[in-house]
Amino acid sequence: MLFFGGLGIYQYIIDFAGAGATVPLTGFGANLAKGAIKGVKEIGFLGAFTGGIKAVAGGIAAAIFFGYIASLVAKPKMKKQ
């Protein structure tokens, strides 16, 4: 989906499919591509690398935070052989 976002096609898929095209994995790629494109428009070539990361930083931080909370709450058990 990142490929389609880079070509500007993914927005049409989102408009057609609705929420199904914006689920976390494909939505992450679409946001990454949009951020990279916006970064290039604002600051040039370097924006291709920094723009995408800025656009998805909130999602990455949330995934790390909630993963950490889940690891504190979960009680792992050893599998008996």
JSON list of N, CA and C in Angstrom, two decimals:
[
{"chain": "A", "resi": 1, "resn": "MET", "atom": "N", "xyz": [0.81, -1.19, 0.00]},
{"chain": "A", "resi": 1, "resn": "MET", "atom": "CA", "xyz": [0.00, 0.00, 0.00]},
{"chain": "A", "resi": 1, "resn": "MET", "atom": "C", "xyz": [0.86, 1.27, 0.00]},
{"chain": "A", "resi": 2, "resn": "LEU", "atom": "N", "xyz": [2.05, 1.16, 0.54]},
{"chain": "A", "resi": 2, "resn": "LEU", "atom": "CA", "xyz": [2.95, 2.31, 0.52]},
{"chain": "A", "resi": 2, "resn": "LEU", "atom": "C", "xyz": [3.27, 2.70, -0.92]},
{"chain": "A", "resi": 3, "resn": "PHE", "atom": "N", "xyz": [3.37, 1.71, -1.80]},
{"chain": "A", "resi": 3, "resn": "PHE", "atom": "CA", "xyz": [3.64, 1.96, -3.22]},
{"chain": "A", "resi": 3, "resn": "PHE", "atom": "C", "xyz": [2.50, 2.78, -3.83]},
{"chain": "A", "resi": 4, "resn": "PHE", "atom": "N", "xyz": [1.26, 2.38, -3.55]},
{"chain": "A", "resi": 4, "resn": "PHE", "atom": "CA", "xyz": [0.11, 3.12, -4.09]},
{"chain": "A", "resi": 4, "resn": "PHE", "atom": "C", "xyz": [0.02, 4.52, -3.51]},
{"chain": "A", "resi": 5, "resn": "GLY", "atom": "N", "xyz": [0.38, 4.66, -2.23]},
{"chain": "A", "resi": 5, "resn": "GLY", "atom": "CA", "xyz": [0.38, 5.99, -1.62]},
{"chain": "A", "resi": 5, "resn": "GLY", "atom": "C", "xyz": [1.39, 6.91, -2.27]},
{"chain": "A", "resi": 6, "resn": "GLY", "atom": "N", "xyz": [2.55, 6.36, -2.59]},
{"chain": "A", "resi": 6, "resn": "GLY", "atom": "CA", "xyz": [3.57, 7.15, -3.25]},
{"chain": "A", "resi": 6, "resn": "GLY", "atom": "C", "xyz": [3.15, 7.61, -4.63]},
{"chain": "A", "resi": 7, "resn": "LEU", "atom": "N", "xyz": [2.35, 6.82, -5.29]},
{"chain": "A", "resi": 7, "resn": "LEU", "atom": "CA", "xyz": [1.86, 7.19, -6.62]},
{"chain": "A", "resi": 7, "resn": "LEU", "atom": "C", "xyz": [0.62, 8.08, -6.56]},
{"chain": "A", "resi": 8, "resn": "GLY", "atom": "N", "xyz": [0.07, 8.26, -5.36]},
{"chain": "A", "resi": 8, "resn": "GLY", "atom": "CA", "xyz": [-1.13, 9.08, -5.22]},
{"chain": "A", "resi": 8, "resn": "GLY", "atom": "C", "xyz": [-2.42, 8.35, -5.51]},
{"chain": "A", "resi": 9, "resn": "ILE", "atom": "N", "xyz": [-2.36, 7.03, -5.60]},
{"chain": "A", "resi": 9, "resn": "ILE", "atom": "CA", "xyz": [-3.53, 6.22, -5.93]},
{"chain": "A", "resi": 9, "resn": "ILE", "atom": "C", "xyz": [-4.28, 5.79, -4.67]},
{"chain": "A", "resi": 10, "resn": "TYR", "atom": "N", "xyz": [-3.58, 5.67, -3.55]},
{"chain": "A", "resi": 10, "resn": "TYR", "atom": "CA", "xyz": [-4.18, 5.09, -2.35]},
{"chain": "A", "resi": 10, "resn": "TYR", "atom": "C", "xyz": [-5.34, 5.92, -1.82]},
{"chain": "A", "resi": 11, "resn": "GLN", "atom": "N", "xyz": [-5.31, 7.23, -1.99]},
{"chain": "A", "resi": 11, "resn": "GLN", "atom": "CA", "xyz": [-6.43, 8.06, -1.53]},
{"chain": "A", "resi": 11, "resn": "GLN", "atom": "C", "xyz": [-7.72, 7.66, -2.24]},
{"chain": "A", "resi": 12, "resn": "TYR", "atom": "N", "xyz": [-7.64, 7.29, -3.50]},
{"chain": "A", "resi": 12, "resn": "TYR", "atom": "CA", "xyz": [-8.83, 6.83, -4.22]},
{"chain": "A", "resi": 12, "resn": "TYR", "atom": "C", "xyz": [-9.33, 5.51, -3.66]},
{"chain": "A", "resi": 13, "resn": "ILE", "atom": "N", "xyz": [-8.41, 4.65, -3.25]},
{"chain": "A", "resi": 13, "resn": "ILE", "atom": "CA", "xyz": [-8.80, 3.38, -2.63]},
{"chain": "A", "resi": 13, "resn": "ILE", "atom": "C", "xyz": [-9.47, 3.65, -1.29]},
{"chain": "A", "resi": 14, "resn": "ILE", "atom": "N", "xyz": [-8.94, 4.59, -0.51]},
{"chain": "A", "resi": 14, "resn": "ILE", "atom": "CA", "xyz": [-9.55, 4.95, 0.78]},
{"chain": "A", "resi": 14, "resn": "ILE", "atom": "C", "xyz": [-10.95, 5.51, 0.55]},
{"chain": "A", "resi": 15, "resn": "ASP", "atom": "N", "xyz": [-11.10, 6.38, -0.44]},
{"chain": "A", "resi": 15, "resn": "ASP", "atom": "CA", "xyz": [-12.42, 6.96, -0.73]},
{"chain": "A", "resi": 15, "resn": "ASP", "atom": "C", "xyz": [-13.41, 5.89, -1.15]},
{"chain": "A", "resi": 16, "resn": "PHE", "atom": "N", "xyz": [-12.95, 4.89, -1.89]},
{"chain": "A", "resi": 16, "resn": "PHE", "atom": "CA", "xyz": [-13.83, 3.83, -2.36]},
{"chain": "A", "resi": 16, "resn": "PHE", "atom": "C", "xyz": [-14.14, 2.82, -1.25]},
{"chain": "A", "resi": 17, "resn": "ALA", "atom": "N", "xyz": [-13.12, 2.35, -0.54]},
{"chain": "A", "resi": 17, "resn": "ALA", "atom": "CA", "xyz": [-13.30, 1.28, 0.43]},
{"chain": "A", "resi": 17, "resn": "ALA", "atom": "C", "xyz": [-13.68, 1.79, 1.81]},
{"chain": "A", "resi": 18, "resn": "GLY", "atom": "N", "xyz": [-13.41, 3.03, 2.10]},
{"chain": "A", "resi": 18, "resn": "GLY", "atom": "CA", "xyz": [-13.76, 3.57, 3.41]},
{"chain": "A", "resi": 18, "resn": "GLY", "atom": "C", "xyz": [-12.84, 3.06, 4.50]},
{"chain": "A", "resi": 19, "resn": "ALA", "atom": "N", "xyz": [-13.43, 2.68, 5.63]},
{"chain": "A", "resi": 19, "resn": "ALA", "atom": "CA", "xyz": [-12.65, 2.29, 6.81]},
{"chain": "A", "resi": 19, "resn": "ALA", "atom": "C", "xyz": [-11.80, 1.05, 6.57]},
{"chain": "A", "resi": 20, "resn": "GLY", "atom": "N", "xyz": [-12.18, 0.20, 5.65]},
{"chain": "A", "resi": 20, "resn": "GLY", "atom": "CA", "xyz": [-11.41, -1.01, 5.39]},
{"chain": "A", "resi": 20, "resn": "GLY", "atom": "C", "xyz": [-10.00, -0.72, 4.89]},
{"chain": "A", "resi": 21, "resn": "ALA", "atom": "N", "xyz": [-9.80, 0.41, 4.28]},
{"chain": "A", "resi": 21, "resn": "ALA", "atom": "CA", "xyz": [-8.48, 0.75, 3.75]},
{"chain": "A", "resi": 21, "resn": "ALA", "atom": "C", "xyz": [-7.64, 1.52, 4.75]},
{"chain": "A", "resi": 22, "resn": "THR", "atom": "N", "xyz": [-8.22, 1.86, 5.89]},
{"chain": "A", "resi": 22, "resn": "THR", "atom": "CA", "xyz": [-7.47, 2.64, 6.87]},
{"chain": "A", "resi": 22, "resn": "THR", "atom": "C", "xyz": [-7.22, 1.86, 8.16]},
{"chain": "A", "resi": 23, "resn": "VAL", "atom": "N", "xyz": [-7.30, 0.54, 8.10]},
{"chain": "A", "resi": 23, "resn": "VAL", "atom": "CA", "xyz": [-6.97, -0.27, 9.28]},
{"chain": "A", "resi": 23, "resn": "VAL", "atom": "C", "xyz": [-5.49, -0.07, 9.59]},
{"chain": "A", "resi": 24, "resn": "PRO", "atom": "N", "xyz": [-5.06, -0.38, 10.81]},
{"chain": "A", "resi": 24, "resn": "PRO", "atom": "CA", "xyz": [-3.71, 0.01, 11.23]},
{"chain": "A", "resi": 24, "resn": "PRO", "atom": "C", "xyz": [-2.56, -0.27, 10.27]},
{"chain": "A", "resi": 25, "resn": "LEU", "atom": "N", "xyz": [-2.43, -1.45, 9.73]},
{"chain": "A", "resi": 25, "resn": "LEU", "atom": "CA", "xyz": [-1.26, -1.72, 8.89]},
{"chain": "A", "resi": 25, "resn": "LEU", "atom": "C", "xyz": [-1.27, -0.94, 7.59]},
{"chain": "A", "resi": 26, "resn": "THR", "atom": "N", "xyz": [-2.36, -0.99, 6.87]},
{"chain": "A", "resi": 26, "resn": "THR", "atom": "CA", "xyz": [-2.40, -0.24, 5.61]},
{"chain": "A", "resi": 26, "resn": "THR", "atom": "C", "xyz": [-2.54, 1.25, 5.87]},
{"chain": "A", "resi": 27, "resn": "GLY", "atom": "N", "xyz": [-3.25, 1.63, 6.92]},
{"chain": "A", "resi": 27, "resn": "GLY", "atom": "CA", "xyz": [-3.37, 3.04, 7.27]},
{"chain": "A", "resi": 27, "resn": "GLY", "atom": "C", "xyz": [-2.03, 3.64, 7.66]},
{"chain": "A", "resi": 28, "resn": "PHE", "atom": "N", "xyz": [-1.19, 2.84, 8.32]},
{"chain": "A", "resi": 28, "resn": "PHE", "atom": "CA", "xyz": [0.14, 3.29, 8.68]},
{"chain": "A", "resi": 28, "resn": "PHE", "atom": "C", "xyz": [0.96, 3.61, 7.43]},
{"chain": "A", "resi": 29, "resn": "GLY", "atom": "N", "xyz": [0.89, 2.75, 6.45]},
{"chain": "A", "resi": 29, "resn": "GLY", "atom": "CA", "xyz": [1.61, 2.98, 5.19]},
{"chain": "A", "resi": 29, "resn": "GLY", "atom": "C", "xyz": [1.11, 4.21, 4.47]},
{"chain": "A", "resi": 30, "resn": "ALA", "atom": "N", "xyz": [-0.21, 4.40, 4.48]},
{"chain": "A", "resi": 30, "resn": "ALA", "atom": "CA", "xyz": [-0.78, 5.58, 3.82]},
{"chain": "A", "resi": 30, "resn": "ALA", "atom": "C", "xyz": [-0.33, 6.86, 4.51]},
{"chain": "A", "resi": 31, "resn": "ASN", "atom": "N", "xyz": [-0.35, 6.86, 5.84]},
{"chain": "A", "resi": 31, "resn": "ASN", "atom": "CA", "xyz": [0.11, 8.05, 6.58]},
{"chain": "A", "resi": 31, "resn": "ASN", "atom": "C", "xyz": [1.60, 8.29, 6.37]},
{"chain": "A", "resi": 32, "resn": "LEU", "atom": "N", "xyz": [2.37, 7.23, 6.32]},
{"chain": "A", "resi": 32, "resn": "LEU", "atom": "CA", "xyz": [3.81, 7.35, 6.08]},
{"chain": "A", "resi": 32, "resn": "LEU", "atom": "C", "xyz": [4.07, 7.99, 4.71]},
{"chain": "A", "resi": 33, "resn": "ALA", "atom": "N", "xyz": [3.35, 7.53, 3.71]},
{"chain": "A", "resi": 33, "resn": "ALA", "atom": "CA", "xyz": [3.52, 8.08, 2.36]},
{"chain": "A", "resi": 33, "resn": "ALA", "atom": "C", "xyz": [3.08, 9.54, 2.29]},
{"chain": "A", "resi": 34, "resn": "LYS", "atom": "N", "xyz": [1.93, 9.86, 2.91]},
{"chain": "A", "resi": 34, "resn": "LYS", "atom": "CA", "xyz": [1.46, 11.25, 2.91]},
{"chain": "A", "resi": 34, "resn": "LYS", "atom": "C", "xyz": [2.47, 12.17, 3.59]},
{"chain": "A", "resi": 35, "resn": "GLY", "atom": "N", "xyz": [3.01, 11.72, 4.71]},
{"chain": "A", "resi": 35, "resn": "GLY", "atom": "CA", "xyz": [4.00, 12.52, 5.42]},
{"chain": "A", "resi": 35, "resn": "GLY", "atom": "C", "xyz": [5.26, 12.74, 4.61]},
{"chain": "A", "resi": 36, "resn": "ALA", "atom": "N", "xyz": [5.69, 11.70, 3.91]},
{"chain": "A", "resi": 36, "resn": "ALA", "atom": "CA", "xyz": [6.89, 11.82, 3.08]},
{"chain": "A", "resi": 36, "resn": "ALA", "atom": "C", "xyz": [6.66, 12.80, 1.93]},
{"chain": "A", "resi": 37, "resn": "ILE", "atom": "N", "xyz": [5.50, 12.72, 1.32]},
{"chain": "A", "resi": 37, "resn": "ILE", "atom": "CA", "xyz": [5.18, 13.63, 0.21]},
{"chain": "A", "resi": 37, "resn": "ILE", "atom": "C", "xyz": [5.11, 15.07, 0.72]},
{"chain": "A", "resi": 38, "resn": "LYS", "atom": "N", "xyz": [4.46, 15.26, 1.87]},
{"chain": "A", "resi": 38, "resn": "LYS", "atom": "CA", "xyz": [4.37, 16.60, 2.46]},
{"chain": "A", "resi": 38, "resn": "LYS", "atom": "C", "xyz": [5.76, 17.13, 2.83]},
{"chain": "A", "resi": 39, "resn": "GLY", "atom": "N", "xyz": [6.60, 16.25, 3.37]},
{"chain": "A", "resi": 39, "resn": "GLY", "atom": "CA", "xyz": [7.96, 16.65, 3.73]},
{"chain": "A", "resi": 39, "resn": "GLY", "atom": "C", "xyz": [8.77, 17.09, 2.53]},
{"chain": "A", "resi": 40, "resn": "VAL", "atom": "N", "xyz": [8.62, 16.40, 1.42]},
{"chain": "A", "resi": 40, "resn": "VAL", "atom": "CA", "xyz": [9.34, 16.77, 0.20]},
{"chain": "A", "resi": 40, "resn": "VAL", "atom": "C", "xyz": [8.88, 18.13, -0.29]},
{"chain": "A", "resi": 41, "resn": "LYS", "atom": "N", "xyz": [7.58, 18.37, -0.23]},
{"chain": "A", "resi": 41, "resn": "LYS", "atom": "CA", "xyz": [7.05, 19.67, -0.67]},
{"chain": "A", "resi": 41, "resn": "LYS", "atom": "C", "xyz": [7.54, 20.81, 0.21]},
{"chain": "A", "resi": 42, "resn": "GLU", "atom": "N", "xyz": [7.70, 20.53, 1.51]},
{"chain": "A", "resi": 42, "resn": "GLU", "atom": "CA", "xyz": [8.08, 21.60, 2.43]},
{"chain": "A", "resi": 42, "resn": "GLU", "atom": "C", "xyz": [9.59, 21.86, 2.48]},
{"chain": "A", "resi": 43, "resn": "ILE", "atom": "N", "xyz": [10.40, 20.78, 2.58]},
{"chain": "A", "resi": 43, "resn": "ILE", "atom": "CA", "xyz": [11.84, 21.00, 2.76]},
{"chain": "A", "resi": 43, "resn": "ILE", "atom": "C", "xyz": [12.72, 20.32, 1.73]},
{"chain": "A", "resi": 44, "resn": "GLY", "atom": "N", "xyz": [12.13, 19.68, 0.74]},
{"chain": "A", "resi": 44, "resn": "GLY", "atom": "CA", "xyz": [12.92, 19.07, -0.31]},
{"chain": "A", "resi": 44, "resn": "GLY", "atom": "C", "xyz": [13.24, 17.60, -0.07]},
{"chain": "A", "resi": 45, "resn": "PHE", "atom": "N", "xyz": [14.33, 17.15, -0.65]},
{"chain": "A", "resi": 45, "resn": "PHE", "atom": "CA", "xyz": [14.69, 15.73, -0.66]},
{"chain": "A", "resi": 45, "resn": "PHE", "atom": "C", "xyz": [14.78, 15.13, 0.74]},
{"chain": "A", "resi": 46, "resn": "LEU", "atom": "N", "xyz": [15.34, 15.84, 1.68]},
{"chain": "A", "resi": 46, "resn": "LEU", "atom": "CA", "xyz": [15.47, 15.34, 3.04]},
{"chain": "A", "resi": 46, "resn": "LEU", "atom": "C", "xyz": [14.09, 15.09, 3.68]},
{"chain": "A", "resi": 47, "resn": "GLY", "atom": "N", "xyz": [13.10, 15.82, 3.25]},
{"chain": "A", "resi": 47, "resn": "GLY", "atom": "CA", "xyz": [11.73, 15.65, 3.75]},
{"chain": "A", "resi": 47, "resn": "GLY", "atom": "C", "xyz": [11.15, 14.29, 3.42]},
{"chain": "A", "resi": 48, "resn": "ALA", "atom": "N", "xyz": [11.68, 13.62, 2.40]},
{"chain": "A", "resi": 48, "resn": "ALA", "atom": "CA", "xyz": [11.21, 12.26, 2.07]},
{"chain": "A", "resi": 48, "resn": "ALA", "atom": "C", "xyz": [11.50, 11.30, 3.21]},
{"chain": "A", "resi": 49, "resn": "PHE", "atom": "N", "xyz": [12.54, 11.57, 3.97]},
{"chain": "A", "resi": 49, "resn": "PHE", "atom": "CA", "xyz": [12.92, 10.69, 5.08]},
{"chain": "A", "resi": 49, "resn": "PHE", "atom": "C", "xyz": [12.31, 11.17, 6.40]},
{"chain": "A", "resi": 50, "resn": "THR", "atom": "N", "xyz": [12.30, 12.46, 6.63]},
{"chain": "A", "resi": 50, "resn": "THR", "atom": "CA", "xyz": [11.83, 12.98, 7.92]},
{"chain": "A", "resi": 50, "resn": "THR", "atom": "C", "xyz": [10.32, 13.18, 7.97]},
{"chain": "A", "resi": 51, "resn": "GLY", "atom": "N", "xyz": [9.71, 13.50, 6.85]},
{"chain": "A", "resi": 51, "resn": "GLY", "atom": "CA", "xyz": [8.27, 13.77, 6.82]},
{"chain": "A", "resi": 51, "resn": "GLY", "atom": "C", "xyz": [7.43, 12.58, 7.21]},
{"chain": "A", "resi": 52, "resn": "GLY", "atom": "N", "xyz": [7.78, 11.42, 6.70]},
{"chain": "A", "resi": 52, "resn": "GLY", "atom": "CA", "xyz": [7.02, 10.21, 7.02]},
{"chain": "A", "resi": 52, "resn": "GLY", "atom": "C", "xyz": [7.10, 9.85, 8.49]},
{"chain": "A", "resi": 53, "resn": "ILE", "atom": "N", "xyz": [8.29, 9.97, 9.06]},
{"chain": "A", "resi": 53, "resn": "ILE", "atom": "CA", "xyz": [8.47, 9.64, 10.47]},
{"chain": "A", "resi": 53, "resn": "ILE", "atom": "C", "xyz": [7.70, 10.61, 11.35]},
{"chain": "A", "resi": 54, "resn": "LYS", "atom": "N", "xyz": [7.71, 11.89, 10.99]},
{"chain": "A", "resi": 54, "resn": "LYS", "atom": "CA", "xyz": [6.95, 12.88, 11.77]},
{"chain": "A", "resi": 54, "resn": "LYS", "atom": "C", "xyz": [5.46, 12.57, 11.72]},
{"chain": "A", "resi": 55, "resn": "ALA", "atom": "N", "xyz": [4.99, 12.13, 10.57]},
{"chain": "A", "resi": 55, "resn": "ALA", "atom": "CA", "xyz": [3.56, 11.86, 10.40]},
{"chain": "A", "resi": 55, "resn": "ALA", "atom": "C", "xyz": [3.08, 10.67, 11.22]},
{"chain": "A", "resi": 56, "resn": "VAL", "atom": "N", "xyz": [3.92, 9.69, 11.44]},
{"chain": "A", "resi": 56, "resn": "VAL", "atom": "CA", "xyz": [3.50, 8.48, 12.14]},
{"chain": "A", "resi": 56, "resn": "VAL", "atom": "C", "xyz": [4.08, 8.36, 13.55]},
{"chain": "A", "resi": 57, "resn": "ALA", "atom": "N", "xyz": [4.75, 9.38, 14.01]},
{"chain": "A", "resi": 57, "resn": "ALA", "atom": "CA", "xyz": [5.40, 9.32, 15.32]},
{"chain": "A", "resi": 57, "resn": "ALA", "atom": "C", "xyz": [4.41, 9.03, 16.45]},
{"chain": "A", "resi": 58, "resn": "GLY", "atom": "N", "xyz": [3.24, 9.61, 16.40]},
{"chain": "A", "resi": 58, "resn": "GLY", "atom": "CA", "xyz": [2.23, 9.38, 17.43]},
{"chain": "A", "resi": 58, "resn": "GLY", "atom": "C", "xyz": [1.80, 7.92, 17.49]},
{"chain": "A", "resi": 59, "resn": "GLY", "atom": "N", "xyz": [1.60, 7.31, 16.32]},
{"chain": "A", "resi": 59, "resn": "GLY", "atom": "CA", "xyz": [1.22, 5.90, 16.28]},
{"chain": "A", "resi": 59, "resn": "GLY", "atom": "C", "xyz": [2.31, 4.98, 16.78]},
{"chain": "A", "resi": 60, "resn": "ILE", "atom": "N", "xyz": [3.55, 5.30, 16.44]},
{"chain": "A", "resi": 60, "resn": "ILE", "atom": "CA", "xyz": [4.68, 4.49, 16.91]},
{"chain": "A", "resi": 60, "resn": "ILE", "atom": "C", "xyz": [4.81, 4.61, 18.42]},
{"chain": "A", "resi": 61, "resn": "ALA", "atom": "N", "xyz": [4.70, 5.82, 18.94]},
{"chain": "A", "resi": 61, "resn": "ALA", "atom": "CA", "xyz": [4.80, 6.03, 20.39]},
{"chain": "A", "resi": 61, "resn": "ALA", "atom": "C", "xyz": [3.67, 5.31, 21.13]},
{"chain": "A", "resi": 62, "resn": "ALA", "atom": "N", "xyz": [2.46, 5.37, 20.60]},
{"chain": "A", "resi": 62, "resn": "ALA", "atom": "CA", "xyz": [1.33, 4.69, 21.23]},
{"chain": "A", "resi": 62, "resn": "ALA", "atom": "C", "xyz": [1.53, 3.18, 21.23]},
{"chain": "A", "resi": 63, "resn": "ALA", "atom": "N", "xyz": [2.03, 2.62, 20.13]},
{"chain": "A", "resi": 63, "resn": "ALA", "atom": "CA", "xyz": [2.26, 1.18, 20.06]},
{"chain": "A", "resi": 63, "resn": "ALA", "atom": "C", "xyz": [3.31, 0.74, 21.08]},
{"chain": "A", "resi": 64, "resn": "ILE", "atom": "N", "xyz": [4.36, 1.51, 21.23]},
{"chain": "A", "resi": 64, "resn": "ILE", "atom": "CA", "xyz": [5.40, 1.18, 22.21]},
{"chain": "A", "resi": 64, "resn": "ILE", "atom": "C", "xyz": [4.84, 1.29, 23.63]},
{"chain": "A", "resi": 65, "resn": "PHE", "atom": "N", "xyz": [4.12, 2.36, 23.92]},
{"chain": "A", "resi": 65, "resn": "PHE", "atom": "CA", "xyz": [3.57, 2.58, 25.25]},
{"chain": "A", "resi": 65, "resn": "PHE", "atom": "C", "xyz": [2.59, 1.47, 25.64]},
{"chain": "A", "resi": 66, "resn": "PHE", "atom": "N", "xyz": [1.61, 1.19, 24.77]},
{"chain": "A", "resi": 66, "resn": "PHE", "atom": "CA", "xyz": [0.61, 0.18, 25.11]},
{"chain": "A", "resi": 66, "resn": "PHE", "atom": "C", "xyz": [1.20, -1.23, 25.11]},
{"chain": "A", "resi": 67, "resn": "GLY", "atom": "N", "xyz": [2.21, -1.46, 24.29]},
{"chain": "A", "resi": 67, "resn": "GLY", "atom": "CA", "xyz": [2.92, -2.75, 24.35]},
{"chain": "A", "resi": 67, "resn": "GLY", "atom": "C", "xyz": [3.62, -2.93, 25.68]},
{"chain": "A", "resi": 68, "resn": "TYR", "atom": "N", "xyz": [4.21, -1.86, 26.18]},
{"chain": "A", "resi": 68, "resn": "TYR", "atom": "CA", "xyz": [4.87, -1.91, 27.49]},
{"chain": "A", "resi": 68, "resn": "TYR", "atom": "C", "xyz": [3.85, -2.16, 28.60]},
{"chain": "A", "resi": 69, "resn": "ILE", "atom": "N", "xyz": [2.73, -1.46, 28.55]},
{"chain": "A", "resi": 69, "resn": "ILE", "atom": "CA", "xyz": [1.68, -1.66, 29.56]},
{"chain": "A", "resi": 69, "resn": "ILE", "atom": "C", "xyz": [1.17, -3.10, 29.51]},
{"chain": "A", "resi": 70, "resn": "ALA", "atom": "N", "xyz": [0.97, -3.65, 28.32]},
{"chain": "A", "resi": 70, "resn": "ALA", "atom": "CA", "xyz": [0.52, -5.03, 28.19]},
{"chain": "A", "resi": 70, "resn": "ALA", "atom": "C", "xyz": [1.54, -6.00, 28.76]},
{"chain": "A", "resi": 71, "resn": "SER", "atom": "N", "xyz": [2.82, -5.70, 28.61]},
{"chain": "A", "resi": 71, "resn": "SER", "atom": "CA", "xyz": [3.85, -6.59, 29.15]},
{"chain": "A", "resi": 71, "resn": "SER", "atom": "C", "xyz": [3.88, -6.55, 30.68]},
{"chain": "A", "resi": 72, "resn": "LEU", "atom": "N", "xyz": [3.48, -5.44, 31.27]},
{"chain": "A", "resi": 72, "resn": "LEU", "atom": "CA", "xyz": [3.41, -5.36, 32.73]},
{"chain": "A", "resi": 72, "resn": "LEU", "atom": "C", "xyz": [2.20, -6.11, 33.28]},
{"chain": "A", "resi": 73, "resn": "VAL", "atom": "N", "xyz": [1.11, -6.09, 32.53]},
{"chain": "A", "resi": 73, "resn": "VAL", "atom": "CA", "xyz": [-0.14, -6.71, 32.98]},
{"chain": "A", "resi": 73, "resn": "VAL", "atom": "C", "xyz": [-0.14, -8.22, 32.75]},
{"chain": "A", "resi": 74, "resn": "ALA", "atom": "N", "xyz": [0.44, -8.67, 31.66]},
{"chain": "A", "resi": 74, "resn": "ALA", "atom": "CA", "xyz": [0.40, -10.08, 31.29]},
{"chain": "A", "resi": 74, "resn": "ALA", "atom": "C", "xyz": [1.22, -10.93, 32.24]},
{"chain": "A", "resi": 75, "resn": "LYS", "atom": "N", "xyz": [0.78, -12.14, 32.46]},
{"chain": "A", "resi": 75, "resn": "LYS", "atom": "CA", "xyz": [1.50, -13.08, 33.31]},
{"chain": "A", "resi": 75, "resn": "LYS", "atom": "C", "xyz": [1.96, -14.25, 32.42]},
{"chain": "A", "resi": 76, "resn": "PRO", "atom": "N", "xyz": [3.16, -14.19, 31.92]},
{"chain": "A", "resi": 76, "resn": "PRO", "atom": "CA", "xyz": [3.62, -15.28, 31.05]},
{"chain": "A", "resi": 76, "resn": "PRO", "atom": "C", "xyz": [3.81, -16.57, 31.84]},
{"chain": "A", "resi": 77, "resn": "LYS", "atom": "N", "xyz": [3.51, -17.69, 31.19]},
{"chain": "A", "resi": 77, "resn": "LYS", "atom": "CA", "xyz": [3.66, -19.00, 31.81]},
{"chain": "A", "resi": 77, "resn": "LYS", "atom": "C", "xyz": [4.54, -19.86, 30.93]},
{"chain": "A", "resi": 78, "resn": "MET", "atom": "N", "xyz": [5.36, -20.66, 31.56]},
{"chain": "A", "resi": 78, "resn": "MET", "atom": "CA", "xyz": [6.22, -21.60, 30.83]},
{"chain": "A", "resi": 78, "resn": "MET", "atom": "C", "xyz": [5.36, -22.76, 30.33]},
{"chain": "A", "resi": 79, "resn": "LYS", "atom": "N", "xyz": [5.62, -23.17, 29.11]},
{"chain": "A", "resi": 79, "resn": "LYS", "atom": "CA", "xyz": [4.93, -24.31, 28.54]},
{"chain": "A", "resi": 79, "resn": "LYS", "atom": "C", "xyz": [5.54, -25.58, 29.12]},
{"chain": "A", "resi": 80, "resn": "LYS", "atom": "N", "xyz": [4.69, -26.47, 29.63]},
{"chain": "A", "resi": 80, "resn": "LYS", "atom": "CA", "xyz": [5.18, -27.74, 30.20]},
{"chain": "A", "resi": 80, "resn": "LYS", "atom": "C", "xyz": [5.43, -28.72, 29.06]},
{"chain": "A", "resi": 81, "resn": "GLN", "atom": "N", "xyz": [6.58, -29.35, 29.08]},
{"chain": "A", "resi": 81, "resn": "GLN", "atom": "CA", "xyz": [6.97, -30.29, 28.03]},
{"chain": "A", "resi": 81, "resn": "GLN", "atom": "C", "xyz": [6.52, -31.68, 28.35]}
]
